[in-house]
Amino acid sequence: MVKHTENVDNATRTYEMREIQPVSHIIANSFKSKILQMTNKNHQIPLEFVDWSKRWCTVPAGSKQHYENFYETELREDDVFVVTFPKSGTTWIQEALWLLTNALDFEKAKTEDLHSQRSLFLEFKCLHPDTIKDPLTKSQEMTSPRLLKSHMPAHLLPRQLWEKKNKIIYCARNPKDVIVSLYHFQRGLGTLQASLDEFVEDFINSEMSYTPFWSHVLDFWQLRQEPNVFFTSYEEMQRNLSQVLVKLNDFLGKPPLTETDLSNLLNHLNFQNMRSNQTVNLSKALAHSTKPLRFNVQSEFRFIRRGIVGSYKDELSIESQNKLDKWTEEYLGRFNLNLSDIFDSL
């Protein structure tokens, strides 16, 4: 383990990076994992009783400088962040948020790519160091208000986010559905050789990017009463998307939605239209990726796949389901919580 301490603007930050031996069936080549621990002792995350110096996150073995650049990036007062654990409905809520923050400009939403133009994935260069243009640099060219995306946990998000109290929208999803969706995503990209049962083990053991899962979700669930934090879930969006949109619009401080506005939003955001909309669906773009990214995309790959709550029941073995139930109960039990507290009571 390497520990590095430095003083910047009188704030002491301690970074720890320790290598873990990736399981043979996890992800090869550029996706080999290291554990990165970054702690800012002067952080302003409004959560009590959390020792941030003990928090860590599994990330690909990218350059430490990329993580430093991400953490120290300059934010604007009106920046809006969408934060999720991967495969938790990110693109769905991202598209909804972009429309709400851009006066329901459906024409632009149908012609400009969401991921590369309208809402950038800020830490992308951390995951793919060889990518040509850093989204952090490109984001400086965006007009305000910017909608920025990250999968980082609370303590690794840009420092200024907690100082300027930018609006943060967090979308969670049941871990069983996350696992199945993430498994098919990585298999489809050609970056994973594993059975689904093996993948479950790696997920539980926090041996893949952005894990551990539950601390990622619970930090934001506990922050949900903060005036700049909006917490929702994939399940809530599936149950009552119109209600979520109305609440989101109010959270963003926008004029009330008319019935026509809401109807147009629901039509634009329905599953089939999202799947056929090439400005949000990355299937073709990833299939035709070139150097330096170049994925070995499988013919059956679908960036937007099924969109069904509980689809894990069709694919996860009973043994894996039981392991995940035990893991979830043990973790949430420490907080006197259960799944319904997070996903059913919103």
Tab-separated table of C-alpha atoms in Angstrom:
chain	number	residue	atom	x	y	z
A	1	MET	CA	0.000	0.000	0.000
A	2	VAL	CA	1.245	3.456	-0.881
A	3	LYS	CA	0.143	6.393	1.212
A	4	HIS	CA	0.582	9.932	-0.054
A	5	THR	CA	-0.092	13.091	1.957
A	6	GLU	CA	0.090	16.652	0.671
A	7	ASN	CA	-0.978	20.130	1.706
A	8	VAL	CA	-3.120	22.121	-0.724
A	9	ASP	CA	-4.648	25.438	0.367
A	10	ASN	CA	-4.057	24.420	3.985
A	11	ALA	CA	-6.224	21.326	3.510
A	12	THR	CA	-4.513	18.015	4.147
A	13	ARG	CA	-5.590	15.224	1.847
A	14	THR	CA	-4.496	11.650	2.178
A	15	TYR	CA	-4.627	9.325	-0.782
A	16	GLU	CA	-4.121	5.609	-0.503
A	17	MET	CA	-3.886	3.306	-3.485
A	18	ARG	CA	-3.418	-0.359	-2.851
A	19	GLU	CA	-3.475	-3.014	-5.502
A	20	ILE	CA	-5.801	-5.953	-5.229
A	21	GLN	CA	-5.334	-9.135	-7.166
A	22	PRO	CA	-8.241	-9.183	-9.634
A	23	VAL	CA	-10.148	-12.449	-9.735
A	24	SER	CA	-9.262	-14.269	-12.939
A	25	HIS	CA	-12.783	-14.072	-14.312
A	26	ILE	CA	-13.276	-10.363	-13.606
A	27	ILE	CA	-12.185	-7.865	-16.220
A	28	ALA	CA	-8.942	-7.975	-18.157
A	29	ASN	CA	-6.571	-5.461	-19.672
A	30	SER	CA	-7.465	-1.826	-18.902
A	31	PHE	CA	-10.127	-2.850	-16.420
A	32	LYS	CA	-7.773	-4.438	-13.877
A	33	SER	CA	-8.703	-2.996	-10.529
A	34	LYS	CA	-6.966	-1.096	-7.795
A	35	ILE	CA	-8.504	0.210	-4.655
A	36	LEU	CA	-8.250	3.967	-4.449
A	37	GLN	CA	-8.770	5.711	-1.127
A	38	MET	CA	-9.021	9.482	-1.169
A	39	THR	CA	-9.772	11.485	1.935
A	40	ASN	CA	-10.200	15.217	2.348
A	41	LYS	CA	-10.136	15.930	6.061
A	42	ASN	CA	-11.856	19.267	5.493
A	43	HIS	CA	-14.743	17.844	3.446
A	44	GLN	CA	-18.179	19.360	3.903
A	45	ILE	CA	-20.397	16.327	3.318
A	46	PRO	CA	-23.240	16.890	5.813
A	47	LEU	CA	-23.252	13.402	7.325
A	48	GLU	CA	-22.438	12.860	10.978
A	49	PHE	CA	-20.812	9.773	12.457
A	50	VAL	CA	-19.025	8.842	9.217
A	51	ASP	CA	-15.269	8.281	9.283
A	52	TRP	CA	-14.445	9.178	5.696
A	53	SER	CA	-10.811	8.143	6.169
A	54	LYS	CA	-12.006	4.524	6.231
A	55	ARG	CA	-14.073	4.778	3.057
A	56	TRP	CA	-12.712	3.300	-0.146
A	57	CYS	CA	-13.860	2.562	-3.656
A	58	THR	CA	-12.708	0.006	-6.206
A	59	VAL	CA	-11.721	1.727	-9.428
A	60	PRO	CA	-9.866	0.792	-12.626
A	61	ALA	CA	-6.114	1.234	-12.555
A	62	GLY	CA	-5.994	4.657	-14.133
A	63	SER	CA	-3.620	7.527	-13.499
A	64	LYS	CA	-3.843	9.032	-10.030
A	65	GLN	CA	-3.575	12.428	-11.711
A	66	HIS	CA	-6.889	11.860	-13.499
A	67	TYR	CA	-8.613	11.256	-10.166
A	68	GLU	CA	-6.945	14.332	-8.713
A	69	ASN	CA	-8.129	16.419	-11.682
A	70	PHE	CA	-11.650	15.101	-11.269
A	71	TYR	CA	-11.692	15.746	-7.524
A	72	GLU	CA	-10.364	19.295	-7.906
A	73	THR	CA	-12.372	20.309	-10.980
A	74	GLU	CA	-13.866	23.806	-10.959
A	75	LEU	CA	-17.649	23.806	-10.696
A	76	ARG	CA	-20.176	26.508	-11.506
A	77	GLU	CA	-22.853	27.588	-9.066
A	78	ASP	CA	-25.666	26.330	-11.319
A	79	ASP	CA	-24.145	22.944	-12.216
A	80	VAL	CA	-26.531	20.024	-11.709
A	81	PHE	CA	-25.150	16.550	-10.955
A	82	VAL	CA	-26.783	13.216	-11.666
A	83	VAL	CA	-25.108	10.509	-9.579
A	84	THR	CA	-25.820	6.789	-9.696
A	85	PHE	CA	-24.207	3.429	-9.211
A	86	PRO	CA	-23.753	2.037	-12.763
A	87	LYS	CA	-26.803	0.468	-14.451
A	88	SER	CA	-29.280	2.073	-12.075
A	89	GLY	CA	-31.359	3.936	-14.649
A	90	THR	CA	-28.706	6.580	-15.265
A	91	THR	CA	-29.538	7.347	-18.893
A	92	TRP	CA	-33.269	7.454	-18.169
A	93	ILE	CA	-33.058	10.030	-15.400
A	94	GLN	CA	-30.235	11.853	-17.210
A	95	GLU	CA	-32.452	12.446	-20.239
A	96	ALA	CA	-35.365	13.531	-18.031
A	97	LEU	CA	-33.157	15.987	-16.159
A	98	TRP	CA	-31.661	17.438	-19.314
A	99	LEU	CA	-35.133	18.154	-20.694
A	100	LEU	CA	-36.317	19.709	-17.429
A	101	THR	CA	-33.254	21.955	-17.218
A	102	ASN	CA	-33.459	22.933	-20.898
A	103	ALA	CA	-37.053	24.101	-21.322
A	104	LEU	CA	-38.219	20.748	-22.733
A	105	ASP	CA	-36.175	21.164	-25.919
A	106	PHE	CA	-37.250	17.868	-27.495
A	107	GLU	CA	-35.819	18.769	-30.903
A	108	LYS	CA	-32.322	19.235	-29.515
A	109	ALA	CA	-32.728	16.072	-27.450
A	110	LYS	CA	-33.419	14.153	-30.664
A	111	THR	CA	-30.447	15.548	-32.576
A	112	GLU	CA	-27.603	16.049	-30.069
A	113	ASP	CA	-25.992	13.092	-28.350
A	114	LEU	CA	-26.760	12.949	-24.627
A	115	HIS	CA	-23.498	11.335	-23.543
A	116	SER	CA	-20.953	13.269	-25.615
A	117	GLN	CA	-22.645	16.664	-25.958
A	118	ARG	CA	-25.530	17.372	-23.596
A	119	SER	CA	-24.472	15.665	-20.343
A	120	LEU	CA	-20.862	14.573	-19.918
A	121	PHE	CA	-19.578	11.616	-17.882
A	122	LEU	CA	-16.979	13.536	-15.878
A	123	GLU	CA	-14.632	10.778	-14.688
A	124	PHE	CA	-14.554	8.950	-18.032
A	125	LYS	CA	-10.816	9.544	-18.428
A	126	CYS	CA	-10.236	7.892	-15.051
A	127	LEU	CA	-11.776	4.734	-16.522
A	128	HIS	CA	-10.171	5.101	-19.952
A	129	PRO	CA	-6.911	7.098	-19.589
A	130	ASP	CA	-6.132	6.848	-23.310
A	131	THR	CA	-9.333	8.524	-24.447
A	132	ILE	CA	-8.509	11.463	-26.705
A	133	LYS	CA	-10.473	14.291	-25.099
A	134	ASP	CA	-10.986	14.564	-21.365
A	135	PRO	CA	-14.657	15.291	-20.498
A	136	LEU	CA	-13.360	17.556	-17.728
A	137	THR	CA	-11.808	19.761	-20.403
A	138	LYS	CA	-14.773	19.476	-22.730
A	139	SER	CA	-17.180	20.353	-19.921
A	140	GLN	CA	-15.591	23.805	-19.691
A	141	GLU	CA	-16.985	24.508	-23.161
A	142	MET	CA	-20.560	23.661	-22.174
A	143	THR	CA	-23.093	26.429	-21.688
A	144	SER	CA	-24.782	26.789	-18.313
A	145	PRO	CA	-26.577	25.204	-16.648
A	146	ARG	CA	-24.474	22.078	-17.110
A	147	LEU	CA	-25.869	18.627	-16.363
A	148	LEU	CA	-22.909	16.489	-15.270
A	149	LYS	CA	-22.866	12.761	-14.637
A	150	SER	CA	-20.786	10.688	-12.230
A	151	HIS	CA	-20.824	7.196	-10.757
A	152	MET	CA	-18.438	8.130	-7.943
A	153	PRO	CA	-19.512	7.676	-4.297
A	154	ALA	CA	-20.135	10.778	-2.184
A	155	HIS	CA	-16.618	11.075	-0.765
A	156	LEU	CA	-14.910	10.915	-4.176
A	157	LEU	CA	-17.118	13.441	-5.963
A	158	PRO	CA	-15.585	16.853	-6.765
A	159	ARG	CA	-14.720	18.714	-3.593
A	160	GLN	CA	-16.537	21.886	-4.666
A	161	LEU	CA	-19.810	20.007	-4.989
A	162	TRP	CA	-20.129	19.979	-1.195
A	163	GLU	CA	-18.836	23.523	-0.799
A	164	LYS	CA	-21.078	25.165	-3.400
A	165	LYS	CA	-23.998	22.846	-2.602
A	166	ASN	CA	-24.879	22.185	-6.223
A	167	LYS	CA	-28.069	20.272	-6.867
A	168	ILE	CA	-27.504	16.509	-6.837
A	169	ILE	CA	-29.990	13.958	-8.145
A	170	TYR	CA	-29.257	10.406	-7.029
A	171	CYS	CA	-31.046	7.397	-8.532
A	172	ALA	CA	-30.728	4.008	-6.806
A	173	ARG	CA	-31.776	0.534	-7.952
A	174	ASN	CA	-32.264	-2.872	-6.367
A	175	PRO	CA	-28.823	-4.541	-6.399
A	176	LYS	CA	-30.108	-7.770	-7.954
A	177	ASP	CA	-31.323	-5.938	-11.050
A	178	VAL	CA	-28.140	-3.832	-11.067
A	179	ILE	CA	-26.022	-6.987	-11.090
A	180	VAL	CA	-27.891	-8.620	-13.974
A	181	SER	CA	-27.856	-5.422	-16.032
A	182	LEU	CA	-24.170	-4.768	-15.323
A	183	TYR	CA	-23.287	-8.379	-16.123
A	184	HIS	CA	-24.921	-8.212	-19.551
A	185	PHE	CA	-23.404	-4.787	-20.187
A	186	GLN	CA	-19.843	-5.952	-19.537
A	187	ARG	CA	-20.350	-9.265	-21.318
A	188	GLY	CA	-21.795	-7.382	-24.266
A	189	LEU	CA	-18.750	-5.113	-24.426
A	190	GLY	CA	-16.496	-8.156	-24.504
A	191	THR	CA	-14.687	-7.096	-21.320
A	192	LEU	CA	-15.876	-9.922	-19.080
A	193	GLN	CA	-15.503	-13.681	-19.078
A	194	ALA	CA	-17.444	-15.039	-16.145
A	195	SER	CA	-20.589	-16.841	-15.165
A	196	LEU	CA	-23.354	-14.830	-13.554
A	197	ASP	CA	-22.799	-16.673	-10.261
A	198	GLU	CA	-19.108	-15.700	-10.317
A	199	PHE	CA	-20.085	-12.127	-11.093
A	200	VAL	CA	-22.353	-12.075	-8.036
A	201	GLU	CA	-19.428	-13.166	-5.856
A	202	ASP	CA	-17.244	-10.374	-7.206
A	203	PHE	CA	-20.007	-7.837	-6.626
A	204	ILE	CA	-20.538	-8.916	-3.024
A	205	ASN	CA	-16.772	-8.845	-2.438
A	206	SER	CA	-16.523	-5.320	-3.923
A	207	GLU	CA	-14.081	-6.408	-6.622
A	208	MET	CA	-15.501	-4.351	-9.477
A	209	SER	CA	-15.678	-0.691	-10.367
A	210	TYR	CA	-17.510	1.677	-8.005
A	211	THR	CA	-18.132	-0.930	-5.320
A	212	PRO	CA	-18.834	-1.283	-2.424
A	213	PHE	CA	-22.454	-0.925	-3.466
A	214	TRP	CA	-24.391	-0.340	-0.263
A	215	SER	CA	-22.314	2.507	1.130
A	216	HIS	CA	-22.642	4.175	-2.287
A	217	VAL	CA	-26.441	4.093	-2.020
A	218	LEU	CA	-26.883	4.641	1.709
A	219	ASP	CA	-24.775	7.793	1.888
A	220	PHE	CA	-27.183	9.508	-0.471
A	221	TRP	CA	-30.245	7.938	1.107
A	222	GLN	CA	-29.132	9.483	4.400
A	223	LEU	CA	-28.567	12.808	2.615
A	224	ARG	CA	-32.028	12.802	1.005
A	225	GLN	CA	-33.371	15.494	3.374
A	226	GLU	CA	-30.652	17.961	2.386
A	227	PRO	CA	-32.147	20.835	0.343
A	228	ASN	CA	-29.712	20.259	-2.542
A	229	VAL	CA	-30.166	16.462	-2.742
A	230	PHE	CA	-32.975	14.640	-4.568
A	231	PHE	CA	-33.090	10.879	-3.960
A	232	THR	CA	-35.183	8.606	-6.132
A	233	SER	CA	-35.021	5.053	-7.448
A	234	TYR	CA	-35.442	3.153	-10.679
A	235	GLU	CA	-38.338	1.367	-9.023
A	236	GLU	CA	-40.094	4.622	-8.148
A	237	MET	CA	-39.670	5.871	-11.714
A	238	GLN	CA	-41.200	2.653	-13.010
A	239	ARG	CA	-44.129	2.900	-10.578
A	240	ASN	CA	-45.011	6.536	-11.159
A	241	LEU	CA	-42.777	8.395	-13.601
A	242	SER	CA	-45.137	11.354	-13.873
A	243	GLN	CA	-44.966	11.940	-10.118
A	244	VAL	CA	-41.166	11.743	-10.145
A	245	LEU	CA	-41.012	14.238	-13.010
A	246	VAL	CA	-43.269	16.704	-11.205
A	247	LYS	CA	-41.166	16.433	-8.030
A	248	LEU	CA	-37.924	16.753	-9.993
A	249	ASN	CA	-39.215	19.819	-11.799
A	250	ASP	CA	-40.133	21.424	-8.485
A	251	PHE	CA	-36.730	20.506	-7.004
A	252	LEU	CA	-35.037	22.236	-9.933
A	253	GLY	CA	-37.115	25.364	-9.358
A	254	LYS	CA	-38.710	25.298	-12.813
A	255	PRO	CA	-42.185	26.594	-13.797
A	256	PRO	CA	-44.966	24.031	-13.214
A	257	LEU	CA	-45.425	21.438	-15.947
A	258	THR	CA	-48.640	21.614	-17.947
A	259	GLU	CA	-50.588	18.462	-18.794
A	260	THR	CA	-49.219	18.716	-22.329
A	261	ASP	CA	-45.656	19.086	-21.040
A	262	LEU	CA	-46.027	16.022	-18.865
A	263	SER	CA	-47.612	13.994	-21.644
A	264	ASN	CA	-44.778	14.884	-24.036
A	265	LEU	CA	-42.171	14.016	-21.413
A	266	LEU	CA	-43.745	10.644	-20.670
A	267	ASN	CA	-43.897	9.838	-24.372
A	268	HIS	CA	-40.264	10.824	-24.949
A	269	LEU	CA	-39.112	8.846	-21.912
A	270	ASN	CA	-41.053	5.635	-22.443
A	271	PHE	CA	-38.899	2.542	-22.794
A	272	GLN	CA	-39.417	1.869	-26.495
A	273	ASN	CA	-38.740	5.473	-27.486
A	274	MET	CA	-35.624	5.606	-25.308
A	275	ARG	CA	-34.407	2.390	-26.889
A	276	SER	CA	-34.931	3.655	-30.443
A	277	ASN	CA	-33.491	7.132	-29.754
A	278	GLN	CA	-29.909	7.006	-31.018
A	279	THR	CA	-28.944	10.152	-29.106
A	280	VAL	CA	-29.299	8.253	-25.824
A	281	ASN	CA	-28.792	4.617	-26.859
A	282	LEU	CA	-25.059	3.888	-27.113
A	283	SER	CA	-25.414	0.424	-28.665
A	284	LYS	CA	-24.279	1.428	-32.164
A	285	ALA	CA	-21.630	3.871	-30.962
A	286	LEU	CA	-19.997	1.242	-28.765
A	287	ALA	CA	-20.263	-1.418	-31.465
A	288	HIS	CA	-18.321	0.844	-33.843
A	289	SER	CA	-15.863	2.147	-31.261
A	290	THR	CA	-12.328	2.702	-32.490
A	291	LYS	CA	-8.950	3.203	-30.852
A	292	PRO	CA	-8.201	4.029	-28.114
A	293	LEU	CA	-11.483	2.704	-26.665
A	294	ARG	CA	-12.317	-0.155	-29.055
A	295	PHE	CA	-14.524	-2.687	-27.338
A	296	ASN	CA	-15.041	-6.240	-28.548
A	297	VAL	CA	-18.794	-5.696	-28.677
A	298	GLN	CA	-20.902	-8.830	-29.006
A	299	SER	CA	-23.628	-9.050	-31.652
A	300	GLU	CA	-26.391	-9.323	-29.042
A	301	PHE	CA	-25.238	-6.261	-27.080
A	302	ARG	CA	-27.968	-3.829	-25.992
A	303	PHE	CA	-27.068	-0.630	-24.109
A	304	ILE	CA	-30.731	-0.243	-23.128
A	305	ARG	CA	-31.785	-3.833	-22.527
A	306	ARG	CA	-35.038	-4.842	-20.773
A	307	GLY	CA	-36.008	-2.077	-18.377
A	308	ILE	CA	-38.050	-4.377	-16.137
A	309	VAL	CA	-38.131	-4.261	-12.339
A	310	GLY	CA	-37.428	-7.710	-10.918
A	311	SER	CA	-36.016	-9.193	-14.131
A	312	TYR	CA	-33.257	-10.767	-12.011
A	313	LYS	CA	-35.767	-13.503	-11.110
A	314	ASP	CA	-35.428	-14.868	-14.642
A	315	GLU	CA	-31.643	-15.103	-14.512
A	316	LEU	CA	-30.115	-15.243	-11.029
A	317	SER	CA	-29.812	-18.705	-9.531
A	318	ILE	CA	-31.638	-19.338	-6.261
A	319	GLU	CA	-28.243	-19.761	-4.609
A	320	SER	CA	-27.090	-16.327	-5.797
A	321	GLN	CA	-30.384	-14.737	-4.791
A	322	ASN	CA	-30.023	-16.184	-1.307
A	323	LYS	CA	-26.428	-14.934	-1.033
A	324	LEU	CA	-27.522	-11.455	-2.052
A	325	ASP	CA	-30.421	-11.514	0.404
A	326	LYS	CA	-28.100	-12.460	3.258
A	327	TRP	CA	-25.514	-9.838	2.236
A	328	THR	CA	-28.184	-7.136	2.014
A	329	GLU	CA	-29.857	-8.059	5.295
A	330	GLU	CA	-26.535	-8.089	7.142
A	331	TYR	CA	-25.472	-4.699	5.804
A	332	LEU	CA	-28.796	-2.885	6.120
A	333	GLY	CA	-29.433	-4.505	9.484
A	334	ARG	CA	-26.593	-2.450	10.940
A	335	PHE	CA	-28.738	0.616	10.223
A	336	ASN	CA	-32.066	-0.984	11.202
A	337	LEU	CA	-33.149	-0.799	7.569
A	338	ASN	CA	-34.493	-3.178	4.959
A	339	LEU	CA	-34.929	-2.959	1.199
A	340	SER	CA	-38.448	-1.557	1.395
A	341	ASP	CA	-37.196	1.421	3.399
A	342	ILE	CA	-35.110	2.484	0.423
A	343	PHE	CA	-37.064	1.362	-2.620
A	344	ASP	CA	-40.731	1.153	-1.606
A	345	SER	CA	-41.340	4.120	0.667
A	346	LEU	CA	-40.396	7.019	-1.611
